[in-house]
Short mmCIF file of C-alpha atoms in Angstrom, two decimals:
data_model
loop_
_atom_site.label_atom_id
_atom_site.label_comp_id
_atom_site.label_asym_id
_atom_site.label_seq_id
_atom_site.Cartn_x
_atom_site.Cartn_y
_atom_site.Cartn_z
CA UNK G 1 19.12 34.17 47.35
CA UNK G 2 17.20 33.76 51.03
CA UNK G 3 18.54 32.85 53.77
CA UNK G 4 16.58 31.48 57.04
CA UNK G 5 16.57 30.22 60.38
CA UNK G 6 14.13 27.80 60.16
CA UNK G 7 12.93 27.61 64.26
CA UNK G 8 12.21 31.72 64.21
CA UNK G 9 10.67 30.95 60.91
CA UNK G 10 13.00 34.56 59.40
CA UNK G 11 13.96 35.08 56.07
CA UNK G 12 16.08 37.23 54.87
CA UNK G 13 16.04 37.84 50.78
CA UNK G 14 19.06 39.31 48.49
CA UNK G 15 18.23 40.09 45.06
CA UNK G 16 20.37 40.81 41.98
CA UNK G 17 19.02 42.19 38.73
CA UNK G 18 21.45 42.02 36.54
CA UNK G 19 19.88 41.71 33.30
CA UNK G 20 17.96 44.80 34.25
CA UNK G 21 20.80 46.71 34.97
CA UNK G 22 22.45 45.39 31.49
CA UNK G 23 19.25 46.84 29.28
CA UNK G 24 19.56 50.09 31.11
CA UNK G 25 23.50 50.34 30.47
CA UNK G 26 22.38 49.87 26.57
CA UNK G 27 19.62 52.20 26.75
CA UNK G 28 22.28 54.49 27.92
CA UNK G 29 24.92 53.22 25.53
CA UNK G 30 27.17 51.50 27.94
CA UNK G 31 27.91 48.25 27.07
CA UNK G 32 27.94 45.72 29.95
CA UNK G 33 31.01 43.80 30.15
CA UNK G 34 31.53 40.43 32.26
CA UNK G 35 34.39 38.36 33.24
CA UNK G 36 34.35 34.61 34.65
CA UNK G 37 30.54 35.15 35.10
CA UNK G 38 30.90 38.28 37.45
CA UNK G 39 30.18 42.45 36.01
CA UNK G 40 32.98 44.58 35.33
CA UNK G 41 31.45 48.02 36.99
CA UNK G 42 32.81 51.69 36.25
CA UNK G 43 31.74 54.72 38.31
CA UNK G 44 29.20 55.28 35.20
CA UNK G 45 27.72 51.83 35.74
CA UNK G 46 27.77 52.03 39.42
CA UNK G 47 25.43 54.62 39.16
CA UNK G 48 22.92 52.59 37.01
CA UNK G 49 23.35 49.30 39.17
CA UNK G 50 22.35 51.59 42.35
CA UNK G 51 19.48 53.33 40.54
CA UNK G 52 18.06 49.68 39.57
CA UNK G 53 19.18 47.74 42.56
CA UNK G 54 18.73 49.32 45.14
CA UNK G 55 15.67 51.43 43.26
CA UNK G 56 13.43 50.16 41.22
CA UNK G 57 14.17 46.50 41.42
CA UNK G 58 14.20 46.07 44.71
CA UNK G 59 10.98 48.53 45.21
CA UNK G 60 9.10 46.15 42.98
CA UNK G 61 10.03 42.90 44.68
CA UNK G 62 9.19 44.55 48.51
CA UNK G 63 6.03 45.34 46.30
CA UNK G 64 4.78 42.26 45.26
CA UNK G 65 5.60 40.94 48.51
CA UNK G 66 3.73 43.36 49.96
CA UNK G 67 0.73 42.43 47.77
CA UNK G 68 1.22 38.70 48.81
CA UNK G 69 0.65 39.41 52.84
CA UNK G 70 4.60 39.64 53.43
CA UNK G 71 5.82 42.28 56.17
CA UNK G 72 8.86 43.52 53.65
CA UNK G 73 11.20 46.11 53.67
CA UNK G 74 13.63 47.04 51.46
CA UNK G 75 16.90 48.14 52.11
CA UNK G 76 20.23 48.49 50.31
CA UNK G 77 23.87 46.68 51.45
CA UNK G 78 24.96 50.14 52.22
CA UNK G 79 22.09 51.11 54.75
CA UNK G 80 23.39 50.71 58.42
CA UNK G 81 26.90 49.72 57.06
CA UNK G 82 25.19 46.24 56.69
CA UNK G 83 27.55 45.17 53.66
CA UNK G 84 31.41 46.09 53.40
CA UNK G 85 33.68 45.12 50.67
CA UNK G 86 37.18 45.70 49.27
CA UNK G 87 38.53 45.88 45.65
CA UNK G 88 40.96 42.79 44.94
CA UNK G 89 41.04 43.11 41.06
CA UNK G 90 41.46 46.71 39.36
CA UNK G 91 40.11 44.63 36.36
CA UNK G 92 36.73 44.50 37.41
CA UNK G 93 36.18 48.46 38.29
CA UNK G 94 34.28 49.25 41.21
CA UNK G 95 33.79 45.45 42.25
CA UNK G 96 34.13 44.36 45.79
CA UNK G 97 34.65 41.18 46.77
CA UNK G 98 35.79 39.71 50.32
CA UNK G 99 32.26 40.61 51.42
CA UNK G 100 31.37 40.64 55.64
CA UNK G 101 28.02 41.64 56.87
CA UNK G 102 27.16 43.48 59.93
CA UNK G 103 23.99 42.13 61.12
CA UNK G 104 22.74 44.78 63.30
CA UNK G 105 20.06 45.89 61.21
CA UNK G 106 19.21 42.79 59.78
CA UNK G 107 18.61 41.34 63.56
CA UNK G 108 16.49 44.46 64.66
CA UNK G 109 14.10 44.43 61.33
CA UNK G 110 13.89 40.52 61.97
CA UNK G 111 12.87 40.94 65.30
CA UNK G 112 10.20 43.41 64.36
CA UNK G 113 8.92 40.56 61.94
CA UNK G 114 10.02 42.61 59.23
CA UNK G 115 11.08 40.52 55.68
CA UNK G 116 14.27 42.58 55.07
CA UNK G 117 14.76 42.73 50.95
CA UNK G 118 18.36 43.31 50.52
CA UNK G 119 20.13 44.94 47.38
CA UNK G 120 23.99 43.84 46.69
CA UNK G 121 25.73 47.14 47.14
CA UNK G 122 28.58 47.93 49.71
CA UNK G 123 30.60 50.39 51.06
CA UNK G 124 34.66 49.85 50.34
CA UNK G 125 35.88 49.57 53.81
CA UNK G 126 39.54 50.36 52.48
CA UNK G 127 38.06 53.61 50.93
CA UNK G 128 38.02 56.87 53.23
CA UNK G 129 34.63 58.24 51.91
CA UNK G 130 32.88 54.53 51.98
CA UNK G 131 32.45 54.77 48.21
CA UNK G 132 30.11 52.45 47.49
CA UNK G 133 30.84 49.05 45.35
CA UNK G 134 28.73 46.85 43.40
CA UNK G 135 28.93 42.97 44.92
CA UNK G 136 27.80 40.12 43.32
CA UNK G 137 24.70 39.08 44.87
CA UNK G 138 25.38 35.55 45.51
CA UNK G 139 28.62 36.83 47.25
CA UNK G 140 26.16 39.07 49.46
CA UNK G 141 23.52 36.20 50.30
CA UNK G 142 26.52 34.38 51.89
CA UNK G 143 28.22 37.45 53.60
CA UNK G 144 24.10 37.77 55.00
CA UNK G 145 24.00 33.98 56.01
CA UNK G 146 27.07 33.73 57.52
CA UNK G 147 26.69 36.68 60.22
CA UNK G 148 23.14 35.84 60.74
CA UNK G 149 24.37 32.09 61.25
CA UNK G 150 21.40 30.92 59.07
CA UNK G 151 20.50 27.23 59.35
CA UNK G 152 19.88 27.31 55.23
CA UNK G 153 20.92 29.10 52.60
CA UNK G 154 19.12 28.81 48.74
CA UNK G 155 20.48 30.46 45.59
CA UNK G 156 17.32 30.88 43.43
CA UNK G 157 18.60 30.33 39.66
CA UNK G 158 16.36 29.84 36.69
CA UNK G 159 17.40 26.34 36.31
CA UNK G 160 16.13 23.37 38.56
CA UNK G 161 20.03 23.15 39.97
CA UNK G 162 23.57 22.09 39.06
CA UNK G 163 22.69 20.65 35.41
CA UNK G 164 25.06 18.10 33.63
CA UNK G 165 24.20 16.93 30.19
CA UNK G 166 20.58 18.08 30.97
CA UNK G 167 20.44 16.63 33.69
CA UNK G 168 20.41 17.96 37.32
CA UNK G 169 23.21 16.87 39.98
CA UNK G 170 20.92 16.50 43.22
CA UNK G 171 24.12 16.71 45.50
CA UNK G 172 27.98 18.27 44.70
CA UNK G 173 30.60 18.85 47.57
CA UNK G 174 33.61 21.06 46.70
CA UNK G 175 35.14 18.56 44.62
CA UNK G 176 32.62 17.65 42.45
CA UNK G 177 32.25 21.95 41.94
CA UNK G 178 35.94 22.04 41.24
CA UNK G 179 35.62 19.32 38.37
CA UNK G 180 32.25 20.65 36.84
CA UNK G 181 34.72 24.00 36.20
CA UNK G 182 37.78 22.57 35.12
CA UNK G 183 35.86 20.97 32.82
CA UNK G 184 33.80 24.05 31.59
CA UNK G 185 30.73 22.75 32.60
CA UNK G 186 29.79 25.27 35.40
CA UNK G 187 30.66 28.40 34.33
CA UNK G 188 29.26 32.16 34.47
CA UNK G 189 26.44 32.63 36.70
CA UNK G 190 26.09 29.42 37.94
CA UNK G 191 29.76 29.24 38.84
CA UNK G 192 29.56 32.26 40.51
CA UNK G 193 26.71 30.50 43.15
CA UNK G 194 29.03 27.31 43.42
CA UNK G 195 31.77 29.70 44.32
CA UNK G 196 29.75 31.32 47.01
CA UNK G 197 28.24 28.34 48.08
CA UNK G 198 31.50 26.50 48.71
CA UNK G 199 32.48 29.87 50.48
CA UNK G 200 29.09 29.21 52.83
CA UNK G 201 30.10 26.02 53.71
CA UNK G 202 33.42 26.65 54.69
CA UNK G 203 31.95 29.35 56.73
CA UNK G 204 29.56 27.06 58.90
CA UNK G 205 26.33 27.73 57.05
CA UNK G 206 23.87 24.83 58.00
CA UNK G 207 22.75 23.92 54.47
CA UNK G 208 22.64 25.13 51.39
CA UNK G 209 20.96 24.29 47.70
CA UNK G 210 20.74 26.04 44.50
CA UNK G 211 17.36 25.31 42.61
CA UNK G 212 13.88 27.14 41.30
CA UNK G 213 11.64 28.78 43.49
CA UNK G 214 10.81 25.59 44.28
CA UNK G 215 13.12 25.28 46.60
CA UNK G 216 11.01 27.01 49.32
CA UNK G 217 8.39 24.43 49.60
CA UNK G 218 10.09 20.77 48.40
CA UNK G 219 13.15 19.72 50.61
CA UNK G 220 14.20 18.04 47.57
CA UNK G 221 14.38 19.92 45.35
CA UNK G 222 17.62 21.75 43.31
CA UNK G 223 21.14 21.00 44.16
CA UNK G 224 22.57 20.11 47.77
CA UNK G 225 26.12 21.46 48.36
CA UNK G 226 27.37 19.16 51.16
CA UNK G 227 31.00 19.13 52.36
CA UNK G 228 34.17 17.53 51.35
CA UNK G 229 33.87 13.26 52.38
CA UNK G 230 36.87 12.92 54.26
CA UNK G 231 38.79 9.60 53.85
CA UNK G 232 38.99 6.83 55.78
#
């Protein structure tokens, strides 16, 4: 996801990895388990999603960035106490949800003209020794955008937005995301980024679209999440 405020021209990128981190769980013999679209993590996995997250994943990407004439750095959610979380379902291990960014650091590297590269880990606020906790990274993008009060936020998906029948939905508000689930048509991954996007919007975030890459350079492209039409 990458969020930005358009008139400083910043940017600010969060990156998953998830099916990284599930072939290194079965190289290791852990089998990844999932519920409603979101990782179940135990202390053995949190160890593998913070080697490839916040290692070699997010090394690569700061890379290749690099290579392409960006000023990026990477850090993780848990550098500078930039991403908290809390547990709020046992079920999922060590999961944090209820996500809130401190944007200290983030504001300092922007204003160096830095490209921060963010990986999704936290510290548990509720736990004394900060243990860290593995956040989904959509959840972490809007955490980001919300304290940095970005004026757009895009979830990058591999799909060219909110499909139905094939298709793609150019624009959803929180209703349309609430029937597209009840009726099992948005589901895992993607309803994970309608979750957080709804989330974003409630939150004040200027605008927000889920799409391809090509989101960065065509204003039309993806899936607009715009807010609830109020009646008349």
């Amino acid at each position: 996801a990458i969020t930005a405020a358009a008139a400083q021209a910043q940017v600010v990128v969060v990156h998953g990895g998830g099916d990284e981190v599930s072939a290194m769980q079965r190289r290791l013999g852990l089998e990844p388990q999932f519920i409603g679209g979101r990782r179940v993590t135990s202390e053995a996995d949190l160890d593998v999603v913070r080697m490839l997250l916040s290692g070699s994943v997010n090394k690569r990407l700061v890379a290749q960035l690099l290579t392409a004439g960006a000023r990026a750095v990477g850090i993780s959610g848990e550098d500078g106490g930039l991403l908290t979380a809390r547990v709020t379902d046992s079920a999922f291990g060590h999961v944090g949800r209820d996500v809130i960014a401190d944007p200290t650091l983030l504001r300092d590297l922007l204003a160096a003209d830095w490209l921060p590269v963010v990986s999704p880990l936290a510290r548990d606020r509720d736990a004394a020794d900060g243990l860290g906790l593995n956040v989904n990274g959509d959840d972490a993008a809007t955490a980001i955008a919300v304290a940095l009060h970005a004026d757009e936020l895009c979830f990058v998906a591999d799909v060219d937005g909110v499909l139905e029948a094939g298709q793609r939905i150019p624009r959803l508000d929180p209703a349309g995301i609430h029937d597209l689930a009840a009726r099992g048509i948005a589901q895992g991954g993607m309803l994970a980024k309608l979750e957080a996007a709804v989330a974003a919007l409630e939150a004040g975030v200027g605008a927000i679209r889920i799409g391809t890459l090509d989101l960065l350079h065509d204003p039309q492209a993806g899936t607009t999440i715009v807010p609830a039409v109020s009646a008349t």
